[in-house]
mmCIF file of C-alpha atoms in Angstrom:
data_model
loop_
_atom_site.group_PDB
_atom_site.id
_atom_site.type_symbol
_atom_site.label_atom_id
_atom_site.label_comp_id
_atom_site.label_asym_id
_atom_site.label_seq_id
_atom_site.Cartn_x
_atom_site.Cartn_y
_atom_site.Cartn_z
ATOM 1 C CA UNK A 26 131.820 86.189 94.905
ATOM 2 C CA UNK A 27 131.850 88.311 98.141
ATOM 3 C CA UNK A 28 129.317 87.789 100.996
ATOM 4 C CA UNK A 29 126.461 89.732 101.244
ATOM 5 C CA UNK A 30 126.245 92.509 104.055
ATOM 6 C CA UNK A 31 123.818 91.302 106.572
ATOM 7 C CA UNK A 32 122.636 94.707 107.343
ATOM 8 C CA UNK A 33 122.357 95.769 103.763
ATOM 9 C CA UNK A 34 120.603 92.386 103.126
ATOM 10 C CA UNK A 35 118.067 92.950 105.876
ATOM 11 C CA UNK A 36 117.334 96.530 104.549
ATOM 12 C CA UNK A 37 116.576 95.164 101.336
ATOM 13 C CA UNK A 38 114.372 92.576 102.671
ATOM 14 C CA UNK A 39 112.679 94.921 104.866
ATOM 15 C CA UNK A 40 112.114 97.292 101.922
ATOM 16 C CA UNK A 41 110.969 94.655 99.329
ATOM 17 C CA UNK A 42 108.616 93.171 102.258
ATOM 18 C CA UNK A 43 107.119 96.814 102.878
ATOM 19 C CA UNK A 44 106.223 97.072 99.141
ATOM 20 C CA UNK A 45 104.601 93.582 98.785
ATOM 21 C CA UNK A 46 102.462 94.486 101.758
ATOM 22 C CA UNK A 47 101.419 97.709 100.427
ATOM 23 C CA UNK A 48 101.080 96.442 96.989
ATOM 24 C CA UNK A 49 98.995 93.555 98.656
ATOM 25 C CA UNK A 50 96.898 95.814 100.614
ATOM 26 C CA UNK A 51 96.160 98.034 97.849
ATOM 27 C CA UNK A 52 95.055 95.237 95.549
ATOM 28 C CA UNK A 53 92.725 93.560 98.083
ATOM 29 C CA UNK A 54 90.996 97.042 98.664
ATOM 30 C CA UNK A 55 90.578 97.869 94.971
ATOM 31 C CA UNK A 56 89.287 94.266 94.364
ATOM 32 C CA UNK A 57 86.759 94.449 97.067
ATOM 33 C CA UNK A 58 85.753 98.096 96.009
ATOM 34 C CA UNK A 59 85.118 96.589 92.508
ATOM 35 C CA UNK A 60 83.266 94.043 93.833
ATOM 36 C CA UNK A 61 81.057 95.404 96.248
ATOM 37 C CA UNK A 62 80.298 98.945 94.352
ATOM 38 C CA UNK A 63 81.127 98.386 90.828
ATOM 39 C CA UNK A 64 83.416 101.005 90.342
ATOM 40 C CA UNK A 65 87.311 101.304 90.659
ATOM 41 C CA UNK A 66 89.296 102.454 93.632
ATOM 42 C CA UNK A 67 90.386 105.559 91.439
ATOM 43 C CA UNK A 68 86.894 106.263 90.618
ATOM 44 C CA UNK A 69 85.867 106.081 94.195
ATOM 45 C CA UNK A 70 88.712 108.213 95.511
ATOM 46 C CA UNK A 71 87.213 111.035 92.809
ATOM 47 C CA UNK A 72 83.915 110.345 93.991
ATOM 48 C CA UNK A 73 84.825 110.859 97.576
ATOM 49 C CA UNK A 74 86.573 114.119 96.870
ATOM 50 C CA UNK A 75 83.622 115.518 95.108
ATOM 51 C CA UNK A 76 81.529 114.371 98.044
ATOM 52 C CA UNK A 77 83.762 116.289 100.248
ATOM 53 C CA UNK A 78 83.531 119.573 98.075
ATOM 54 C CA UNK A 79 81.002 119.732 95.134
ATOM 55 C CA UNK A 80 81.463 121.970 92.183
ATOM 56 C CA UNK A 81 85.176 121.306 91.536
ATOM 57 C CA UNK A 82 86.778 121.412 88.181
ATOM 58 C CA UNK A 83 88.970 118.760 86.605
ATOM 59 C CA UNK A 84 91.905 120.993 87.529
ATOM 60 C CA UNK A 85 90.930 121.067 91.097
ATOM 61 C CA UNK A 86 90.193 117.240 91.413
ATOM 62 C CA UNK A 87 93.776 116.756 89.814
ATOM 63 C CA UNK A 88 95.134 118.806 92.821
ATOM 64 C CA UNK A 89 93.187 117.258 95.542
ATOM 65 C CA UNK A 90 93.748 113.665 94.298
ATOM 66 C CA UNK A 91 97.483 114.481 93.577
ATOM 67 C CA UNK A 92 97.533 113.184 90.031
ATOM 68 C CA UNK A 93 97.711 114.491 86.532
ATOM 69 C CA UNK A 94 94.735 116.503 84.710
ATOM 70 C CA UNK A 95 94.481 113.853 82.016
ATOM 71 C CA UNK A 96 94.259 111.063 84.658
ATOM 72 C CA UNK A 97 91.412 112.725 86.485
ATOM 73 C CA UNK A 98 89.883 113.734 83.288
ATOM 74 C CA UNK A 99 89.642 110.156 81.981
ATOM 75 C CA UNK A 100 88.107 108.796 85.541
ATOM 76 C CA UNK A 101 85.779 111.703 85.195
ATOM 77 C CA UNK A 102 84.638 110.837 81.725
ATOM 78 C CA UNK A 103 84.005 107.274 82.922
ATOM 79 C CA UNK A 104 82.020 108.626 85.981
ATOM 80 C CA UNK A 105 79.812 110.754 83.895
ATOM 81 C CA UNK A 106 79.247 107.560 81.780
ATOM 82 C CA UNK A 107 78.112 105.472 84.831
ATOM 83 C CA UNK A 108 75.685 108.607 85.894
ATOM 84 C CA UNK A 109 77.685 109.082 88.977
ATOM 85 C CA UNK A 110 78.804 112.629 88.354
ATOM 86 C CA UNK A 111 77.475 115.447 85.904
ATOM 87 C CA UNK A 112 79.490 118.288 84.417
ATOM 88 C CA UNK A 113 78.001 121.757 84.136
ATOM 89 C CA UNK A 114 78.873 125.307 83.456
ATOM 90 C CA UNK A 115 79.834 127.202 86.602
ATOM 91 C CA UNK A 116 76.952 129.776 87.460
ATOM 92 C CA UNK A 117 79.671 132.464 88.109
ATOM 93 C CA UNK A 118 81.757 131.793 85.039
ATOM 94 C CA UNK A 119 80.415 129.818 82.391
ATOM 95 C CA UNK A 120 83.625 129.113 81.084
ATOM 96 C CA UNK A 121 84.413 126.892 83.669
ATOM 97 C CA UNK A 122 82.898 123.306 84.242
ATOM 98 C CA UNK A 123 82.035 122.013 87.411
ATOM 99 C CA UNK A 124 81.541 118.669 88.504
ATOM 100 C CA UNK A 125 78.830 117.222 91.135
ATOM 101 C CA UNK A 126 77.769 113.853 92.256
ATOM 102 C CA UNK A 127 74.481 112.591 90.881
ATOM 103 C CA UNK A 128 72.081 111.316 93.669
ATOM 104 C CA UNK A 129 73.137 107.872 92.549
ATOM 105 C CA UNK A 130 76.900 109.041 93.092
ATOM 106 C CA UNK A 131 76.084 110.327 96.640
ATOM 107 C CA UNK A 132 74.387 107.353 97.524
ATOM 108 C CA UNK A 133 77.381 105.213 96.428
ATOM 109 C CA UNK A 134 79.718 107.514 98.471
ATOM 110 C CA UNK A 135 77.529 107.084 101.489
ATOM 111 C CA UNK A 136 77.802 103.249 101.401
ATOM 112 C CA UNK A 137 81.184 103.040 100.654
ATOM 113 C CA UNK A 138 83.987 102.111 102.796
ATOM 114 C CA UNK A 139 87.093 104.175 103.287
ATOM 115 C CA UNK A 140 89.346 104.562 100.439
ATOM 116 C CA UNK A 141 93.014 103.091 101.037
ATOM 117 C CA UNK A 142 94.334 106.291 99.249
ATOM 118 C CA UNK A 143 93.165 108.511 102.015
ATOM 119 C CA UNK A 144 94.561 105.988 104.592
ATOM 120 C CA UNK A 145 97.968 106.301 103.088
ATOM 121 C CA UNK A 146 98.068 110.069 102.871
ATOM 122 C CA UNK A 147 96.867 110.217 106.414
ATOM 123 C CA UNK A 148 99.553 107.721 107.569
ATOM 124 C CA UNK A 149 102.399 109.400 105.682
ATOM 125 C CA UNK A 150 101.178 112.845 107.429
ATOM 126 C CA UNK A 151 102.241 111.176 110.856
ATOM 127 C CA UNK A 152 105.710 111.088 109.726
ATOM 128 C CA UNK A 153 108.292 113.874 110.952
ATOM 129 C CA UNK A 154 108.797 116.288 107.762
ATOM 130 C CA UNK A 155 112.363 114.886 107.793
ATOM 131 C CA UNK A 156 111.005 111.378 107.625
ATOM 132 C CA UNK A 157 108.400 112.222 104.772
ATOM 133 C CA UNK A 158 111.067 113.987 102.728
ATOM 134 C CA UNK A 159 113.397 111.188 103.227
ATOM 135 C CA UNK A 160 111.131 108.520 102.443
ATOM 136 C CA UNK A 161 109.908 110.387 99.345
ATOM 137 C CA UNK A 162 113.485 110.855 98.290
ATOM 138 C CA UNK A 163 114.700 107.371 98.850
ATOM 139 C CA UNK A 164 111.792 106.032 96.949
ATOM 140 C CA UNK A 165 112.310 108.408 93.938
ATOM 141 C CA UNK A 166 116.127 107.053 93.988
ATOM 142 C CA UNK A 167 115.153 103.557 94.298
ATOM 143 C CA UNK A 168 112.716 103.570 91.213
ATOM 144 C CA UNK A 169 115.552 105.421 89.315
ATOM 145 C CA UNK A 170 118.153 102.746 90.065
ATOM 146 C CA UNK A 171 115.569 100.159 89.226
ATOM 147 C CA UNK A 172 114.876 101.693 85.745
ATOM 148 C CA UNK A 173 111.531 102.673 86.731
ATOM 149 C CA UNK A 174 111.567 106.413 87.028
ATOM 150 C CA UNK A 175 110.137 107.090 83.842
ATOM 151 C CA UNK A 176 106.779 105.251 84.538
ATOM 152 C CA UNK A 177 104.009 107.540 84.543
ATOM 153 C CA UNK A 178 102.587 108.053 88.271
ATOM 154 C CA UNK A 179 98.697 107.520 87.450
ATOM 155 C CA UNK A 180 96.012 107.289 89.965
ATOM 156 C CA UNK A 181 96.057 103.934 91.963
ATOM 157 C CA UNK A 182 94.214 101.233 90.087
ATOM 158 C CA UNK A 183 92.843 103.555 87.424
ATOM 159 C CA UNK A 184 91.679 101.547 84.745
ATOM 160 C CA UNK A 185 92.621 103.797 81.497
ATOM 161 C CA UNK A 186 90.644 103.541 78.456
ATOM 162 C CA UNK A 187 92.056 101.586 75.712
ATOM 163 C CA UNK A 188 93.713 103.635 72.589
ATOM 164 C CA UNK A 189 91.702 103.392 69.395
ATOM 165 C CA UNK A 190 93.303 100.747 67.304
ATOM 166 C CA UNK A 191 94.742 98.852 69.828
ATOM 167 C CA UNK A 192 93.604 95.863 71.432
ATOM 168 C CA UNK A 193 94.206 94.157 75.029
#
């Protein structure tokens, strides 16, 4: 068996350790949010997006949060059930539903810490365009080579509702 190339092994180690740090940071932030606020990190991310710009549709929120319509719709449904968000008809177009924080939702946002998703997005934007493109391409190729290319990219720490008839 051939000896592993030291430079290649170093790159693998650096990449794996970077992923470990990211996952640990994400998990730690998500657990702190749930413990302090009784909402998930995904729910807080949506609440903050609504706090920044009220009267958004689910489609608008999907674009802002960089995720799918169905994922955001599920998170919004959970927030409505908790009394943190309301859904009403748009005054200018009755066919369009808009979302707004309730007083309880606005108070929760005011006392909440920054969301780690915003920090990741801000940090990514500090990279040069070629670095951003290279990182995104490299991560996609790595996932493909690892057999994870088809894993659905849901919102970070989204807790999907259980399908009917299925148990945990």
